[in-house]
Coordinates of C-alpha atoms and ligand atoms in Angstrom, one line a residue:
M1129 CA -5.3 -1.3 18.5
H1130 CA -7.8 -2.0 21.3
K1131 CA -9.8 1.0 22.6
D1132 CA -7.8 0.8 25.9
G1133 CA -4.8 2.0 23.8
Q1134 CA -2.6 -0.8 25.2
H1135 CA -3.6 -4.0 23.5
V1136 CA -3.7 -5.3 20.0
E1137 CA -6.3 -8.1 20.0
G1138 CA -5.6 -10.0 23.3
V1139 CA -2.0 -9.1 23.7
G1140 CA -0.4 -6.2 25.5
L1141 CA 2.0 -3.7 23.7
V1142 CA 4.2 -3.5 26.7
D1143 CA 4.8 -7.2 26.7
I1144 CA 5.5 -7.1 22.9
A1145 CA 8.0 -4.4 23.5
A1146 CA 9.7 -6.4 26.3
R1147 CA 9.8 -9.5 24.1
F1148 CA 10.8 -8.1 20.7
G1149 CA 12.3 -4.6 21.5
T1150 CA 11.5 -1.5 19.6
P1151 CA 11.1 -0.2 17.0
C1152 CA 8.5 -2.8 16.1
Y1153 CA 5.7 -3.2 13.8
V1154 CA 2.6 -4.7 15.3
Y1155 CA 0.0 -5.9 13.0
S1156 CA -3.6 -7.6 13.8
R1157 CA -4.8 -10.5 11.8
A1158 CA -8.3 -9.8 12.7
A1159 CA -8.1 -6.1 11.4
L1160 CA -6.6 -7.5 8.1
T1161 CA -9.4 -9.8 7.8
R1162 CA -12.0 -7.1 8.7
A1163 CA -10.7 -4.8 6.1
Y1164 CA -10.7 -7.4 3.4
A1165 CA -14.3 -8.5 4.2
A1166 CA -15.6 -4.9 4.1
Y1167 CA -14.3 -4.8 0.4
R1168 CA -15.8 -8.3 -0.3
D1169 CA -19.0 -7.7 1.4
T1170 CA -19.5 -4.4 -0.4
L1171 CA -19.2 -6.2 -3.8
Q1172 CA -21.5 -8.8 -2.6
A1173 CA -24.1 -6.2 -1.6
H1174 CA -23.8 -4.9 -5.2
G1175 CA -24.2 -8.5 -6.6
L1176 CA -20.7 -8.2 -8.0
A1177 CA -18.8 -10.6 -5.7
D1178 CA -18.9 -13.6 -8.3
R1179 CA -17.3 -11.8 -11.0
S1180 CA -14.8 -9.8 -9.0
L1181 CA -11.3 -10.2 -8.0
I1182 CA -9.7 -8.2 -5.1
C1183 CA -5.9 -7.9 -6.0
Y1184 CA -4.1 -6.7 -2.9
A1185 CA -1.6 -4.0 -3.9
V1186 CA 1.6 -5.7 -2.4
K1187 CA 3.6 -2.5 -2.4
A1188 CA 1.5 -1.4 0.7
N1189 CA 3.0 -4.0 2.9
S1190 CA 4.8 -7.1 1.3
N1191 CA 5.6 -9.1 4.4
L1192 CA 5.1 -12.8 3.5
A1193 CA 2.9 -13.3 6.5
I1194 CA 0.5 -10.6 5.3
L1195 CA 0.4 -11.8 1.9
N1196 CA -0.2 -15.2 3.0
V1197 CA -3.2 -14.1 5.2
F1198 CA -4.7 -12.4 1.9
A1199 CA -4.0 -15.5 -0.1
R1200 CA -6.0 -17.6 2.4
L1201 CA -8.8 -15.2 2.2
G1202 CA -8.8 -15.7 -1.4
A1203 CA -7.2 -12.5 -2.8
G1204 CA -5.3 -11.9 -5.8
F1205 CA -2.3 -9.6 -5.9
D1206 CA -1.3 -6.4 -7.8
I1207 CA 2.5 -6.4 -8.2
V1208 CA 4.8 -4.0 -9.5
S1209 CA 8.1 -5.9 -9.8
G1210 CA 9.9 -9.2 -10.2
G1211 CA 10.6 -9.1 -6.6
E1212 CA 7.0 -8.8 -5.6
L1213 CA 6.0 -11.6 -8.0
A1214 CA 8.5 -13.8 -6.2
R1215 CA 7.1 -12.9 -2.7
V1216 CA 3.6 -13.5 -3.8
I1217 CA 4.5 -17.1 -5.0
A1218 CA 6.7 -17.8 -2.0
A1219 CA 3.8 -16.5 0.3
G1220 CA 1.4 -19.2 -1.3
G1221 CA -0.5 -16.7 -3.9
S1222 CA -1.5 -18.0 -7.1
A1223 CA -0.1 -16.6 -10.2
D1224 CA -3.2 -16.7 -12.1
R1225 CA -4.6 -14.1 -9.7
I1226 CA -1.8 -11.6 -10.3
V1227 CA -1.9 -8.5 -12.2
F1228 CA 1.4 -6.7 -12.9
S1229 CA 1.3 -2.8 -12.9
G1230 CA 4.1 -0.2 -13.3
V1231 CA 5.5 2.1 -15.8
G1232 CA 8.8 0.4 -16.3
K1233 CA 8.8 -3.3 -16.5
S1234 CA 12.2 -5.0 -17.4
R1235 CA 12.3 -7.7 -20.1
A1236 CA 13.5 -10.1 -17.2
E1237 CA 10.5 -9.2 -15.2
M1238 CA 8.1 -9.7 -18.1
R1239 CA 9.7 -13.1 -18.9
A1240 CA 9.5 -14.2 -15.3
A1241 CA 5.9 -13.2 -15.1
L1242 CA 5.0 -15.0 -18.4
E1243 CA 6.7 -18.1 -17.3
A1244 CA 4.7 -18.0 -14.0
G1245 CA 1.4 -17.6 -15.9
I1246 CA 0.0 -14.4 -14.3
H1247 CA -3.6 -13.2 -15.0
C1248 CA -2.7 -9.9 -16.7
F1249 CA 0.0 -7.3 -17.5
N1250 CA -1.2 -3.8 -16.9
V1251 CA 0.7 -2.1 -19.8
E1252 CA 1.3 1.6 -19.5
S1253 CA 2.9 2.7 -22.9
A1254 CA 3.0 1.9 -26.5
S1255 CA 6.7 0.9 -26.2
E1256 CA 6.1 -1.4 -23.3
L1257 CA 3.3 -3.3 -25.3
D1258 CA 5.8 -3.7 -28.2
Q1259 CA 8.5 -5.0 -25.9
L1260 CA 6.1 -7.4 -24.2
S1261 CA 4.9 -8.8 -27.4
E1262 CA 8.6 -9.5 -28.4
V1263 CA 9.4 -11.1 -25.1
A1264 CA 6.2 -13.1 -25.2
G1265 CA 7.1 -14.3 -28.8
S1266 CA 10.7 -15.3 -27.5
V1267 CA 9.3 -17.7 -24.9
G1268 CA 6.5 -18.9 -27.2
R1269 CA 3.5 -17.4 -25.3
R1270 CA 0.8 -14.8 -25.7
A1271 CA 0.9 -12.2 -23.0
P1272 CA -2.6 -11.2 -21.5
V1273 CA -2.7 -7.5 -21.6
S1274 CA -4.9 -4.8 -20.1
L1275 CA -3.9 -1.1 -21.1
R1276 CA -3.8 1.3 -18.0
V1277 CA -5.6 4.4 -19.3
N1278 CA -5.0 7.7 -17.6
P1279 CA -8.6 9.1 -17.5
D1280 CA -7.3 12.7 -16.7
V1281 CA -9.4 13.0 -13.4
D1282 CA -8.1 15.1 -10.5
A1283 CA -8.0 12.6 -7.5
R1284 CA -7.7 15.7 -5.1
T1285 CA -5.2 14.0 -2.9
H1286 CA -1.4 14.7 -2.1
P1287 CA 0.4 15.4 -5.4
Y1288 CA 3.0 12.8 -4.9
I1289 CA 0.2 10.1 -4.7
S1290 CA -1.9 11.6 -7.4
T1291 CA -1.5 9.6 -10.6
G1292 CA -4.5 10.3 -12.9
L1293 CA -3.8 13.6 -14.4
K1294 CA -2.6 14.1 -18.0
S1295 CA 0.7 15.5 -16.3
A1296 CA 1.4 12.4 -14.6
K1297 CA 3.9 9.7 -15.8
F1298 CA 1.2 6.8 -15.5
G1299 CA -0.8 5.2 -18.0
V1300 CA -1.8 5.7 -21.7
A1301 CA -3.3 9.2 -22.6
F1302 CA -7.0 8.7 -22.6
N1303 CA -7.2 10.1 -26.4
E1304 CA -4.6 7.6 -27.5
A1305 CA -5.9 4.5 -25.8
F1306 CA -8.5 3.5 -28.5
D1307 CA -5.7 3.4 -31.3
L1308 CA -3.4 1.5 -29.0
Y1309 CA -6.1 -1.2 -28.3
R1310 CA -6.4 -1.6 -32.2
H1311 CA -2.8 -2.0 -32.7
A1312 CA -2.7 -4.5 -29.4
A1313 CA -5.4 -6.5 -31.0
A1314 CA -3.3 -7.0 -34.1
L1315 CA -0.1 -8.1 -32.3
P1316 CA 0.6 -11.8 -32.6
H1317 CA 1.8 -12.5 -29.1
I1318 CA -0.6 -10.2 -27.2
A1319 CA -4.0 -11.3 -26.0
V1320 CA -6.1 -8.1 -25.1
K1321 CA -8.1 -9.0 -22.0
G1322 CA -9.0 -5.9 -20.0
I1323 CA -8.5 -2.2 -19.2
D1324 CA -7.3 -0.6 -15.9
C1325 CA -7.1 2.8 -14.3
H1326 CA -5.7 4.0 -10.9
I1327 CA -6.1 7.6 -10.1
G1328 CA -4.4 8.2 -6.9
S1329 CA -4.1 7.1 -3.3
Q1330 CA -5.8 8.1 0.1
L1331 CA -8.8 9.2 -1.8
L1332 CA -11.6 10.3 0.6
D1333 CA -14.1 11.6 -1.8
P1334 CA -15.8 8.9 -4.0
A1335 CA -16.6 11.2 -6.8
P1336 CA -13.3 11.2 -8.7
A1337 CA -13.1 7.4 -8.7
A1338 CA -16.8 7.3 -10.1
E1339 CA -15.9 9.8 -12.7
A1340 CA -12.9 7.6 -13.7
A1341 CA -15.1 4.7 -14.0
D1342 CA -17.5 6.6 -16.3
K1343 CA -14.7 7.4 -18.6
V1344 CA -13.4 3.8 -18.7
L1345 CA -16.7 2.3 -19.4
A1346 CA -17.3 4.6 -22.3
L1347 CA -14.2 3.5 -23.7
V1348 CA -15.1 -0.1 -23.1
D1349 CA -18.3 0.3 -25.1
R1350 CA -16.5 2.1 -28.0
L1351 CA -14.0 -0.7 -28.2
A1352 CA -16.9 -3.2 -28.1
A1353 CA -18.4 -1.5 -31.0
V1354 CA -15.2 -2.2 -33.1
G1355 CA -15.2 -5.9 -32.1
I1356 CA -12.7 -5.5 -29.3
A1357 CA -14.6 -7.1 -26.4
L1358 CA -12.7 -6.7 -23.1
E1359 CA -13.1 -9.6 -20.5
H1360 CA -12.4 -7.4 -17.4
I1361 CA -12.3 -3.8 -16.0
D1362 CA -9.8 -3.1 -13.4
L1363 CA -10.6 0.1 -11.3
G1364 CA -7.5 0.2 -9.3
G1365 CA -7.0 1.0 -5.7
G1366 CA -6.9 4.2 -3.9
M1367 CA -9.6 4.2 -1.0
G1368 CA -8.5 6.3 1.8
I1369 CA -8.3 5.5 5.4
Q1370 CA -8.8 7.3 8.7
Y1371 CA -5.4 8.7 10.0
R1372 CA -6.6 11.2 12.6
A1373 CA -9.2 10.6 15.4
D1374 CA -10.9 13.7 14.5
E1375 CA -11.0 12.9 10.7
P1376 CA -13.1 10.1 9.9
A1377 CA -12.8 8.3 6.5
P1378 CA -15.8 6.9 4.6
A1379 CA -16.7 3.3 5.2
A1380 CA -15.8 1.0 2.2
S1381 CA -19.6 0.5 1.4
D1382 CA -19.9 4.3 1.1
Y1383 CA -16.8 5.0 -0.7
L1384 CA -17.3 2.2 -3.3
A1385 CA -21.0 2.5 -3.9
P1386 CA -21.0 5.3 -6.5
M1387 CA -18.4 3.5 -8.5
L1388 CA -20.0 0.1 -8.2
A1389 CA -23.4 1.5 -9.0
K1390 CA -22.1 2.1 -12.6
L1391 CA -21.0 -1.5 -13.0
A1392 CA -24.4 -3.1 -12.3
G1393 CA -25.7 -5.1 -15.2
R1394 CA -22.5 -5.3 -17.3
R1395 CA -20.9 -8.6 -18.3
E1396 CA -17.2 -8.0 -17.8
K1397 CA -15.3 -9.3 -14.8
L1398 CA -14.1 -6.7 -12.4
V1399 CA -10.7 -6.3 -10.5
F1400 CA -9.7 -4.1 -7.8
E1401 CA -6.2 -3.2 -6.5
P1402 CA -6.7 -1.9 -2.8
G1403 CA -3.6 -1.6 -0.8
R1404 CA -3.7 1.0 1.9
S1405 CA -7.3 0.2 2.8
L1406 CA -6.5 -3.3 3.6
V1407 CA -3.5 -3.0 5.8
G1408 CA -3.2 0.7 6.9
N1409 CA -5.3 0.6 10.0
A1410 CA -4.3 -2.9 10.9
G1411 CA -0.7 -2.0 12.0
L1412 CA 1.2 0.3 14.3
L1413 CA 4.7 1.3 15.0
L1414 CA 5.7 0.8 18.6
T1415 CA 8.6 2.9 19.8
R1416 CA 10.3 3.9 23.0
V1417 CA 11.1 7.5 24.1
E1418 CA 15.0 7.7 24.4
V1419 CA 15.5 11.2 25.4
L1420 CA 13.4 14.3 26.3
K1421 CA 14.8 17.6 25.2
P1422 CA 13.0 20.6 26.4
G1423 CA 14.0 23.6 24.3
E1424 CA 13.3 27.4 24.2
E1425 CA 10.9 27.1 21.3
K1426 CA 10.1 23.6 21.0
H1427 CA 10.2 20.5 23.3
F1428 CA 11.7 17.4 21.6
A1429 CA 10.9 13.7 22.2
V1430 CA 13.5 11.6 20.7
V1431 CA 12.2 8.2 19.9
D1432 CA 13.9 5.1 18.7
A1433 CA 12.0 4.9 15.5
A1434 CA 12.9 7.3 12.7
M1435 CA 12.2 8.5 9.1
N1436 CA 13.9 5.3 7.9
D1437 CA 11.4 3.1 9.6
L1438 CA 8.3 5.2 8.8
M1439 CA 8.9 7.7 5.9
R1440 CA 5.4 9.0 5.3
P1441 CA 5.7 12.1 7.7
A1442 CA 9.0 13.3 6.3
L1443 CA 8.0 12.5 2.6
Y1444 CA 4.4 13.7 2.4
D1445 CA 4.0 15.5 5.7
A1446 CA 1.6 12.9 6.7
W1447 CA -0.2 12.9 10.0
H1448 CA -0.3 9.6 12.0
D1449 CA -1.9 9.7 15.4
I1450 CA 0.6 9.0 18.2
V1451 CA -0.6 7.6 21.6
K1452 CA 1.1 6.8 24.8
V1453 CA 1.2 3.1 25.8
S1454 CA 1.5 3.4 29.4
A1455 CA 3.1 0.9 31.7
D1456 CA 1.0 1.3 35.0
E1457 CA 3.9 2.5 37.3
T1458 CA 5.2 5.4 35.3
P1459 CA 4.7 8.5 37.0
T1460 CA 2.6 10.7 35.1
A1461 CA 4.5 13.7 33.7
R1462 CA 3.0 17.1 32.8
A1463 CA 1.5 17.2 29.3
M1464 CA 3.3 19.3 26.9
R1465 CA 3.5 19.9 23.2
Y1466 CA 6.2 17.7 21.8
E1467 CA 7.9 17.3 18.6
I1468 CA 8.2 13.5 18.1
V1469 CA 11.4 13.0 16.3
G1470 CA 13.8 10.2 15.5
P1471 CA 17.5 9.9 15.9
V1472 CA 18.5 10.3 12.1
C1473 CA 20.6 13.3 11.2
E1474 CA 18.1 15.4 9.2
S1475 CA 15.6 18.1 10.3
G1476 CA 13.0 16.2 8.2
D1477 CA 13.3 13.3 10.5
F1478 CA 10.0 13.7 12.4
L1479 CA 7.1 11.3 13.1
G1480 CA 4.8 14.0 14.5
H1481 CA 4.6 17.6 15.1
D1482 CA 3.1 19.4 18.2
R1483 CA 1.7 16.4 20.0
L1484 CA 0.1 17.0 23.4
L1485 CA 1.5 14.2 25.4
A1486 CA 2.7 13.6 29.1
L1487 CA 6.0 11.8 28.6
N1488 CA 8.9 10.3 30.6
E1489 CA 12.0 8.9 29.1
G1490 CA 11.5 5.2 28.6
D1491 CA 7.8 5.4 27.7
L1492 CA 6.3 3.5 25.0
L1493 CA 4.4 5.2 22.1
A1494 CA 2.3 3.6 19.2
I1495 CA 2.3 5.4 15.9
L1496 CA -1.1 4.4 14.5
S1497 CA -2.4 3.6 11.2
A1498 CA 1.2 2.5 10.0
G1499 CA 0.3 -0.9 8.4
A1500 CA 0.5 0.5 4.9
Y1501 CA 3.5 2.1 3.2
G1502 CA 5.5 1.9 6.6
M1503 CA 7.7 -1.1 6.6
S1504 CA 7.5 -1.5 2.8
M1505 CA 9.3 1.9 2.4
A1506 CA 11.8 1.5 5.2
S1507 CA 15.4 1.9 4.6
N1508 CA 18.7 1.5 6.4
Y1509 CA 19.6 5.1 6.2
N1510 CA 22.3 6.0 9.0
T1511 CA 23.0 2.1 9.0
R1512 CA 19.8 1.6 11.0
P1513 CA 18.7 -2.2 11.0
R1514 CA 15.1 -2.4 10.1
A1515 CA 12.4 -2.9 12.6
A1516 CA 11.0 -6.3 13.9
E1517 CA 7.5 -7.1 12.6
V1518 CA 4.9 -9.1 14.6
M1519 CA 1.5 -10.2 13.8
I1520 CA -1.1 -10.8 16.7
D1521 CA -3.8 -13.4 16.0
G1522 CA -6.2 -13.6 19.0
D1523 CA -4.0 -14.2 22.0
A1524 CA -1.1 -15.6 19.9
V1525 CA 1.9 -13.5 18.8
H1526 CA 4.0 -14.4 15.8
L1527 CA 7.4 -12.8 14.8
I1528 CA 7.0 -12.4 11.2
R1529 CA 10.3 -10.6 10.5
R1530 CA 13.2 -10.8 12.8
R1531 CA 15.0 -7.3 13.5
E1532 CA 17.8 -6.8 11.1
E1533 CA 21.3 -7.1 12.6
V1534 CA 24.0 -4.6 11.7
A1535 CA 26.4 -7.2 10.2
Q1536 CA 23.6 -7.9 7.6
L1537 CA 23.6 -4.5 6.5
F1538 CA 27.1 -4.6 5.1
A1539 CA 27.3 -8.3 4.4
L1540 CA 27.1 -7.6 0.5
E1541 CA 29.8 -4.9 0.5
S1542 CA 33.5 -5.3 0.3
T1543 CA 36.7 -3.2 0.7
L1544 CA 39.3 -2.7 -2.2
P1545 CA 42.0 -5.3 -2.4
Ligands
LIG2589 N1 -2.6 0.2 -8.1 C1 -1.6 1.0 -8.5 C2 -1.5 0.8 -9.9 C3 -0.9 1.8 -7.7 O1 -0.1 2.5 -8.2 C4 -1.2 1.8 -6.3 C5 -0.4 2.7 -5.4 C6 -2.4 1.0 -5.8 C7 -2.9 0.0 -6.7 C8 -2.8 0.9 -4.4 O2 -3.3 2.1 -3.9 P1 -3.9 2.3 -2.4 O3 -5.1 1.4 -2.4 O4 -3.0 1.8 -1.6 O5 -4.1 3.7 -2.4 N2 3.6 5.7 -0.6 C9 2.4 6.4 -0.5 C10 1.4 5.7 -1.5 C11 1.7 5.4 -2.8 C12 0.7 4.7 -3.7 C13 1.3 4.2 -4.8 N3 0.4 3.4 -5.7 C14 1.8 6.7 0.9 O6 2.5 6.3 1.7 O7 0.8 7.4 1.0

């Protein structure tokens, strides 16, 4: 968003709301490009760009236009389902730059990814490895494999998005990984390629990622000593972003430096899986105030976006800055502390607590830093059509997803005969 609080690149948010309605996700191509460049330039500065692949984690925002922007920038993709595989291919991404993560891949998904010719399967358990070997055999291929190891490092983030502790469902226990690699190396339809780890999301302190890298590198060296030479090391995603004006996040160069310092002088290729840090601050959710409801204890501003559009506040108690997008003529009301809530029938349906804003009914609000895990986690709860999505590119506005229509929401259902 532009510093004036009213524009994204060269386009006014008031015009976007008038043209496309609300709620509406608005993304900036320039901001996506800047975020990708920050990652790439940091790798470059450490002399690692030539042997690195930045695989955008599709789950953060899987709109085809966003995937296409990253494909054009040369990114690879980190996927977690057959659906995401199909999206990446439809958006012009190349299969040989895809890594496939996730604790529960179905056989059909394994087959589709093998047939597409993806770069690597990030395998999370001994059973998955055996199943993958079987499926690969049945289609006459060898599956390229990395084992996701769980380094037992505390990422110190929200427990729902912390993945690197022993107690998590993710990855192969660190102490079992060595033996599982020896087993994998002996399987006929498996080609051992790499190692991966991902310890959590929205990390602001670089130390846990660097600690995880240390553990992974030690294991890579132990494996090399018994003749299992890995081609690549995948250090996952997780870099945090700024959500509050008063709480800055480290720059990519600062966050990544301690981890990258450990990789200097090694021969393996590197893979990264950033999601949030590439899209989070490149998007906002535009919403209109429907009703102001002053109360005895709290004042409510009911807006037309809700937890089904942006689930992060309800699910993680996450904070998103909310700013007023003023149309010049609106008379300025008295600033009050508002609960910014949606129309969904749940008390957990809030977008922000206790926000000091001067509001009138009909005002537009922008919910900031909503580019990651916003639309991709949206649902149709309360039979609410999902929001429109728009991408700004300089002075141009592109509708990249039409607003859903109610009839589409029950088109797959039928009544009993
Ligand atoms: N790689 C793997 C294996 C992952 O599980 C994830 C995210 C990523 C990469 C990308 O992580 P990022 O760079 O975005 O932190 N819905 C939550 C976040 C869930 C993250 C899940 N895994 C939220 O809204 O905060």
